[in-house]
Amino acid sequence: MKVTVLYFAMLREASGKDLETLNLDDPSLTALYENLAQRYGFKLPADAIRPAINDRFGQWQTSLQDGDTVAFIPPVAGG
Amino acid sequence: MRFALTNQTIQLEPPFAIAPSVGGIVSFEGRVRNLNEGQSVVRLAYSAYEALAVSEGSRIVDEAIARFGLVEAASIHRIGDLAIGDVAVRVWVAAAHRGEAFAACQWIIDEVKASVPIWKHETYTDGQKEWVVGSGPG
């Protein structure tokens, strides 16, 4: 399945990209994050991250589907 | 949508019409200050996941209206490069009475800081750069 990943803040800096489309076999969000963390050297553990799917906050246990847009939201600092 | 992002100066006046039932308006203004955790800030930039920030921020303001029985409320947050003293965020709350207006204004800014996907990148006088973490007070 094809999934688009959006990167923000420190994850954008670490990956060097705003977004990318990946071909995945595993629909697990945690597996995807662990893979990307290893590939790009993300320092944040998954429990510091909130996943978002298709522009909404989601749950780590949600299975990804073809065409989904995923973002891993690092700790926020508005205000 | 009752929450917006802008790269322009945030207006002082509330972005909604004031109904005749409104007895009090409370607003909060968050500014860029020159010190963060004891370090002198020379430059600061906010970035956001815009689609999610607008929907999550609007969800928070809508929830405040229901929870506190407000007449109307809104919030606008800056993105892009800001200077010391610039207004980074405003919240406006209009209610029949001041009690719920004060309480709701505090609740909205706390919730915005805790969950709206906006990030702050600071540059300090010693050249160090940092993604600010956390939604602590202030």
mmCIF file of C-alpha atoms in Angstrom:
data_model
loop_
_atom_site.group_PDB
_atom_site.id
_atom_site.type_symbol
_atom_site.label_atom_id
_atom_site.label_comp_id
_atom_site.label_asym_id
_atom_site.label_seq_id
_atom_site.Cartn_x
_atom_site.Cartn_y
_atom_site.Cartn_z
ATOM 1 C CA MET A 1 0.000 0.000 0.000
ATOM 2 C CA LYS A 2 1.050 3.588 -0.579
ATOM 3 C CA VAL A 3 1.172 5.972 2.363
ATOM 4 C CA THR A 4 2.251 9.626 2.421
ATOM 5 C CA VAL A 5 4.207 10.716 5.472
ATOM 6 C CA LEU A 6 4.324 14.406 6.493
ATOM 7 C CA TYR A 7 7.236 15.685 8.564
ATOM 8 C CA PHE A 8 7.142 18.639 10.953
ATOM 9 C CA ALA A 9 9.512 20.525 13.256
ATOM 10 C CA MET A 10 12.442 18.409 14.513
ATOM 11 C CA LEU A 11 11.353 15.421 12.450
ATOM 12 C CA ARG A 12 11.393 17.585 9.302
ATOM 13 C CA GLU A 13 14.869 18.789 10.203
ATOM 14 C CA ALA A 14 16.114 15.238 10.854
ATOM 15 C CA SER A 15 14.582 13.703 7.701
ATOM 16 C CA GLY A 16 15.462 16.666 5.476
ATOM 17 C CA LYS A 17 12.062 16.505 3.778
ATOM 18 C CA ASP A 18 8.549 17.911 4.108
ATOM 19 C CA LEU A 19 6.865 14.715 2.951
ATOM 20 C CA GLU A 20 7.408 11.458 1.111
ATOM 21 C CA THR A 21 5.320 8.612 -0.254
ATOM 22 C CA LEU A 22 6.271 5.114 0.898
ATOM 23 C CA ASN A 23 5.284 1.632 -0.225
ATOM 24 C CA LEU A 24 4.466 -0.391 2.872
ATOM 25 C CA ASP A 25 3.669 -4.038 3.531
ATOM 26 C CA ASP A 26 3.049 -3.596 7.260
ATOM 27 C CA PRO A 27 -0.021 -1.483 8.232
ATOM 28 C CA SER A 28 1.341 -0.854 11.747
ATOM 29 C CA LEU A 29 1.884 2.809 12.659
ATOM 30 C CA THR A 30 4.380 1.903 15.374
ATOM 31 C CA ALA A 31 6.423 -0.195 12.934
ATOM 32 C CA LEU A 32 6.426 2.702 10.459
ATOM 33 C CA TYR A 33 7.592 5.151 13.118
ATOM 34 C CA GLU A 34 10.325 2.798 14.345
ATOM 35 C CA ASN A 35 11.550 2.312 10.766
ATOM 36 C CA LEU A 36 11.642 6.050 10.078
ATOM 37 C CA ALA A 37 13.268 6.756 13.448
ATOM 38 C CA GLN A 38 16.029 4.318 12.549
ATOM 39 C CA ARG A 39 16.405 5.626 8.991
ATOM 40 C CA TYR A 40 16.548 9.320 9.925
ATOM 41 C CA GLY A 41 17.858 9.138 13.470
ATOM 42 C CA PHE A 42 14.734 10.513 15.163
ATOM 43 C CA LYS A 43 15.575 10.849 18.834
ATOM 44 C CA LEU A 44 12.012 11.101 20.139
ATOM 45 C CA PRO A 45 10.526 7.866 21.501
ATOM 46 C CA ALA A 46 7.107 6.905 20.140
ATOM 47 C CA ASP A 47 5.471 7.736 23.473
ATOM 48 C CA ALA A 48 6.473 11.400 23.005
ATOM 49 C CA ILE A 49 4.667 11.448 19.634
ATOM 50 C CA ARG A 50 0.983 11.656 18.701
ATOM 51 C CA PRO A 51 0.124 10.069 15.358
ATOM 52 C CA ALA A 52 -2.240 11.816 12.951
ATOM 53 C CA ILE A 53 -3.997 10.153 10.037
ATOM 54 C CA ASN A 54 -5.601 12.153 7.221
ATOM 55 C CA ASP A 55 -5.348 15.473 9.107
ATOM 56 C CA ARG A 56 -6.861 14.125 12.349
ATOM 57 C CA PHE A 57 -5.252 12.890 15.548
ATOM 58 C CA GLY A 58 -5.311 9.086 15.552
ATOM 59 C CA GLN A 59 -4.341 6.100 17.663
ATOM 60 C CA TRP A 60 -1.125 4.092 17.465
ATOM 61 C CA GLN A 61 -3.127 0.865 17.151
ATOM 62 C CA THR A 62 -4.971 2.058 14.020
ATOM 63 C CA SER A 63 -4.043 0.065 10.899
ATOM 64 C CA LEU A 64 -2.853 2.104 7.947
ATOM 65 C CA GLN A 65 -4.775 1.896 4.696
ATOM 66 C CA ASP A 66 -3.758 2.522 1.108
ATOM 67 C CA GLY A 67 -3.785 6.240 0.333
ATOM 68 C CA ASP A 68 -3.545 7.394 3.965
ATOM 69 C CA THR A 69 -1.584 10.513 4.889
ATOM 70 C CA VAL A 70 0.282 10.081 8.151
ATOM 71 C CA ALA A 71 2.031 12.588 10.386
ATOM 72 C CA PHE A 72 3.961 11.987 13.577
ATOM 73 C CA ILE A 73 3.344 14.968 15.836
ATOM 74 C CA PRO A 74 6.304 15.821 18.071
ATOM 75 C CA PRO A 75 5.693 17.722 21.339
ATOM 76 C CA VAL A 76 3.911 20.975 20.497
ATOM 77 C CA ALA A 77 4.943 24.449 21.673
ATOM 78 C CA GLY A 78 2.375 27.016 20.606
ATOM 79 C CA GLY A 79 1.397 30.051 22.639
ATOM 80 C CA MET B 1 -13.667 28.017 11.937
ATOM 81 C CA ARG B 2 -13.044 29.693 15.292
ATOM 82 C CA PHE B 3 -9.265 29.128 15.213
ATOM 83 C CA ALA B 4 -6.959 30.563 12.545
ATOM 84 C CA LEU B 5 -3.278 30.827 11.705
ATOM 85 C CA THR B 6 -1.768 33.956 10.202
ATOM 86 C CA ASN B 7 1.610 35.280 9.119
ATOM 87 C CA GLN B 8 0.393 38.866 9.652
ATOM 88 C CA THR B 9 0.034 40.974 12.811
ATOM 89 C CA ILE B 10 -2.926 39.644 14.804
ATOM 90 C CA GLN B 11 -5.797 42.098 15.054
ATOM 91 C CA LEU B 12 -6.651 43.591 18.450
ATOM 92 C CA GLU B 13 -10.440 43.412 18.047
ATOM 93 C CA PRO B 14 -12.310 40.095 18.255
ATOM 94 C CA PRO B 15 -12.937 38.508 14.828
ATOM 95 C CA PHE B 16 -16.658 38.138 15.546
ATOM 96 C CA ALA B 17 -19.636 40.449 16.011
ATOM 97 C CA ILE B 18 -20.570 41.207 19.630
ATOM 98 C CA ALA B 19 -24.125 40.043 20.330
ATOM 99 C CA PRO B 20 -26.390 42.154 22.593
ATOM 100 C CA SER B 21 -26.435 39.290 25.142
ATOM 101 C CA VAL B 22 -22.686 39.750 25.814
ATOM 102 C CA GLY B 23 -21.937 41.258 29.218
ATOM 103 C CA GLY B 24 -18.188 40.769 29.230
ATOM 104 C CA ILE B 25 -15.284 40.020 26.917
ATOM 105 C CA VAL B 26 -11.990 38.596 28.170
ATOM 106 C CA SER B 27 -9.008 38.436 25.857
ATOM 107 C CA PHE B 28 -5.547 36.962 26.258
ATOM 108 C CA GLU B 29 -2.471 38.092 24.370
ATOM 109 C CA GLY B 30 0.641 35.880 24.314
ATOM 110 C CA ARG B 31 3.894 37.645 23.391
ATOM 111 C CA VAL B 32 7.377 36.615 22.384
ATOM 112 C CA ARG B 33 9.642 37.329 25.315
ATOM 113 C CA ASN B 34 13.389 37.811 25.326
ATOM 114 C CA LEU B 35 14.245 34.960 27.686
ATOM 115 C CA ASN B 36 13.385 31.278 27.555
ATOM 116 C CA GLU B 37 14.706 29.014 30.291
ATOM 117 C CA GLY B 38 17.328 31.652 31.063
ATOM 118 C CA GLN B 39 18.642 31.863 27.479
ATOM 119 C CA SER B 40 18.482 35.113 25.499
ATOM 120 C CA VAL B 41 16.376 34.695 22.385
ATOM 121 C CA VAL B 42 17.411 36.595 19.242
ATOM 122 C CA ARG B 43 15.110 34.956 16.716
ATOM 123 C CA LEU B 44 12.012 32.822 16.822
ATOM 124 C CA ALA B 45 9.871 31.091 14.222
ATOM 125 C CA TYR B 46 6.568 29.285 14.604
ATOM 126 C CA SER B 47 5.560 26.539 12.199
ATOM 127 C CA ALA B 48 2.406 24.455 12.124
ATOM 128 C CA TYR B 49 0.673 21.463 10.622
ATOM 129 C CA GLU B 50 -1.893 23.870 9.255
ATOM 130 C CA ALA B 51 -4.856 21.593 8.473
ATOM 131 C CA LEU B 52 -4.671 19.823 11.836
ATOM 132 C CA ALA B 53 -3.908 23.015 13.784
ATOM 133 C CA VAL B 54 -7.017 24.727 12.427
ATOM 134 C CA SER B 55 -9.284 21.741 13.053
ATOM 135 C CA GLU B 56 -7.866 20.981 16.521
ATOM 136 C CA GLY B 57 -7.853 24.654 17.556
ATOM 137 C CA SER B 58 -11.438 25.061 16.361
ATOM 138 C CA ARG B 59 -12.472 21.915 18.211
ATOM 139 C CA ILE B 60 -11.010 23.402 21.426
ATOM 140 C CA VAL B 61 -12.823 26.739 21.007
ATOM 141 C CA ASP B 62 -16.100 24.996 20.104
ATOM 142 C CA GLU B 63 -15.747 22.794 23.192
ATOM 143 C CA ALA B 64 -15.117 25.863 25.384
ATOM 144 C CA ILE B 65 -18.296 27.512 24.089
ATOM 145 C CA ALA B 66 -20.329 24.427 25.002
ATOM 146 C CA ARG B 67 -18.543 23.702 28.300
ATOM 147 C CA PHE B 68 -18.650 27.269 29.701
ATOM 148 C CA GLY B 69 -21.896 28.409 28.029
ATOM 149 C CA LEU B 70 -20.195 31.233 26.113
ATOM 150 C CA VAL B 71 -21.826 33.515 23.569
ATOM 151 C CA GLU B 72 -18.812 33.408 21.220
ATOM 152 C CA ALA B 73 -15.056 32.795 21.252
ATOM 153 C CA ALA B 74 -12.109 32.665 18.865
ATOM 154 C CA SER B 75 -8.329 32.398 18.756
ATOM 155 C CA ILE B 76 -5.666 33.353 16.207
ATOM 156 C CA HIS B 77 -2.026 32.168 16.304
ATOM 157 C CA ARG B 78 0.939 33.562 14.371
ATOM 158 C CA ILE B 79 3.232 31.439 12.211
ATOM 159 C CA GLY B 80 6.496 32.448 10.561
ATOM 160 C CA ASP B 81 9.295 34.650 11.903
ATOM 161 C CA LEU B 82 8.541 36.770 14.957
ATOM 162 C CA ALA B 83 10.513 39.377 16.879
ATOM 163 C CA ILE B 84 10.719 39.965 20.620
ATOM 164 C CA GLY B 85 7.510 41.681 21.731
ATOM 165 C CA ASP B 86 5.414 40.457 18.811
ATOM 166 C CA VAL B 87 2.011 39.035 19.659
ATOM 167 C CA ALA B 88 2.123 35.275 19.048
ATOM 168 C CA VAL B 89 -1.450 34.382 19.958
ATOM 169 C CA ARG B 90 -4.735 35.980 20.961
ATOM 170 C CA VAL B 91 -7.847 34.448 22.518
ATOM 171 C CA TRP B 92 -11.184 36.276 22.776
ATOM 172 C CA VAL B 93 -14.082 35.071 24.882
ATOM 173 C CA ALA B 94 -17.501 36.754 24.964
ATOM 174 C CA ALA B 95 -19.990 35.689 27.626
ATOM 175 C CA ALA B 96 -23.016 36.943 29.523
ATOM 176 C CA HIS B 97 -20.934 37.253 32.722
ATOM 177 C CA ARG B 98 -17.268 37.706 33.575
ATOM 178 C CA GLY B 99 -16.837 34.494 35.594
ATOM 179 C CA GLU B 100 -17.211 32.080 32.722
ATOM 180 C CA ALA B 101 -15.365 34.455 30.390
ATOM 181 C CA PHE B 102 -12.197 34.492 32.559
ATOM 182 C CA ALA B 103 -12.342 30.740 33.170
ATOM 183 C CA ALA B 104 -12.910 29.881 29.507
ATOM 184 C CA CYS B 105 -10.130 32.182 28.283
ATOM 185 C CA GLN B 106 -7.602 30.438 30.533
ATOM 186 C CA TRP B 107 -8.913 27.014 29.544
ATOM 187 C CA ILE B 108 -8.652 27.778 25.816
ATOM 188 C CA ILE B 109 -5.052 29.043 25.938
ATOM 189 C CA ASP B 110 -3.996 26.082 28.104
ATOM 190 C CA GLU B 111 -5.593 23.605 25.688
ATOM 191 C CA VAL B 112 -4.149 25.361 22.614
ATOM 192 C CA LYS B 113 -0.657 25.200 24.106
ATOM 193 C CA ALA B 114 -1.105 21.544 25.040
ATOM 194 C CA SER B 115 -2.444 20.062 21.826
ATOM 195 C CA VAL B 116 -2.516 22.314 18.735
ATOM 196 C CA PRO B 117 0.314 21.218 16.397
ATOM 197 C CA ILE B 118 2.400 24.399 16.399
ATOM 198 C CA TRP B 119 6.149 24.389 16.998
ATOM 199 C CA LYS B 120 8.552 27.078 18.135
ATOM 200 C CA HIS B 121 12.132 27.228 16.877
ATOM 201 C CA GLU B 122 14.356 29.593 18.827
ATOM 202 C CA THR B 123 17.816 30.987 18.083
ATOM 203 C CA TYR B 124 19.812 32.239 21.069
ATOM 204 C CA THR B 125 22.498 34.930 21.377
ATOM 205 C CA ASP B 126 25.190 32.241 21.595
ATOM 206 C CA GLY B 127 24.126 30.875 18.177
ATOM 207 C CA GLN B 128 22.476 27.754 19.588
ATOM 208 C CA LYS B 129 19.152 26.745 18.043
ATOM 209 C CA GLU B 130 16.444 24.720 19.662
ATOM 210 C CA TRP B 131 12.990 23.280 19.117
ATOM 211 C CA VAL B 132 11.199 24.377 22.238
ATOM 212 C CA VAL B 133 9.553 21.449 23.971
ATOM 213 C CA GLY B 134 6.613 21.382 26.289
ATOM 214 C CA SER B 135 3.554 23.409 27.121
ATOM 215 C CA GLY B 136 4.530 24.685 30.533
ATOM 216 C CA PRO B 137 3.058 27.859 31.963
ATOM 217 C CA GLY B 138 3.843 31.061 30.079
#
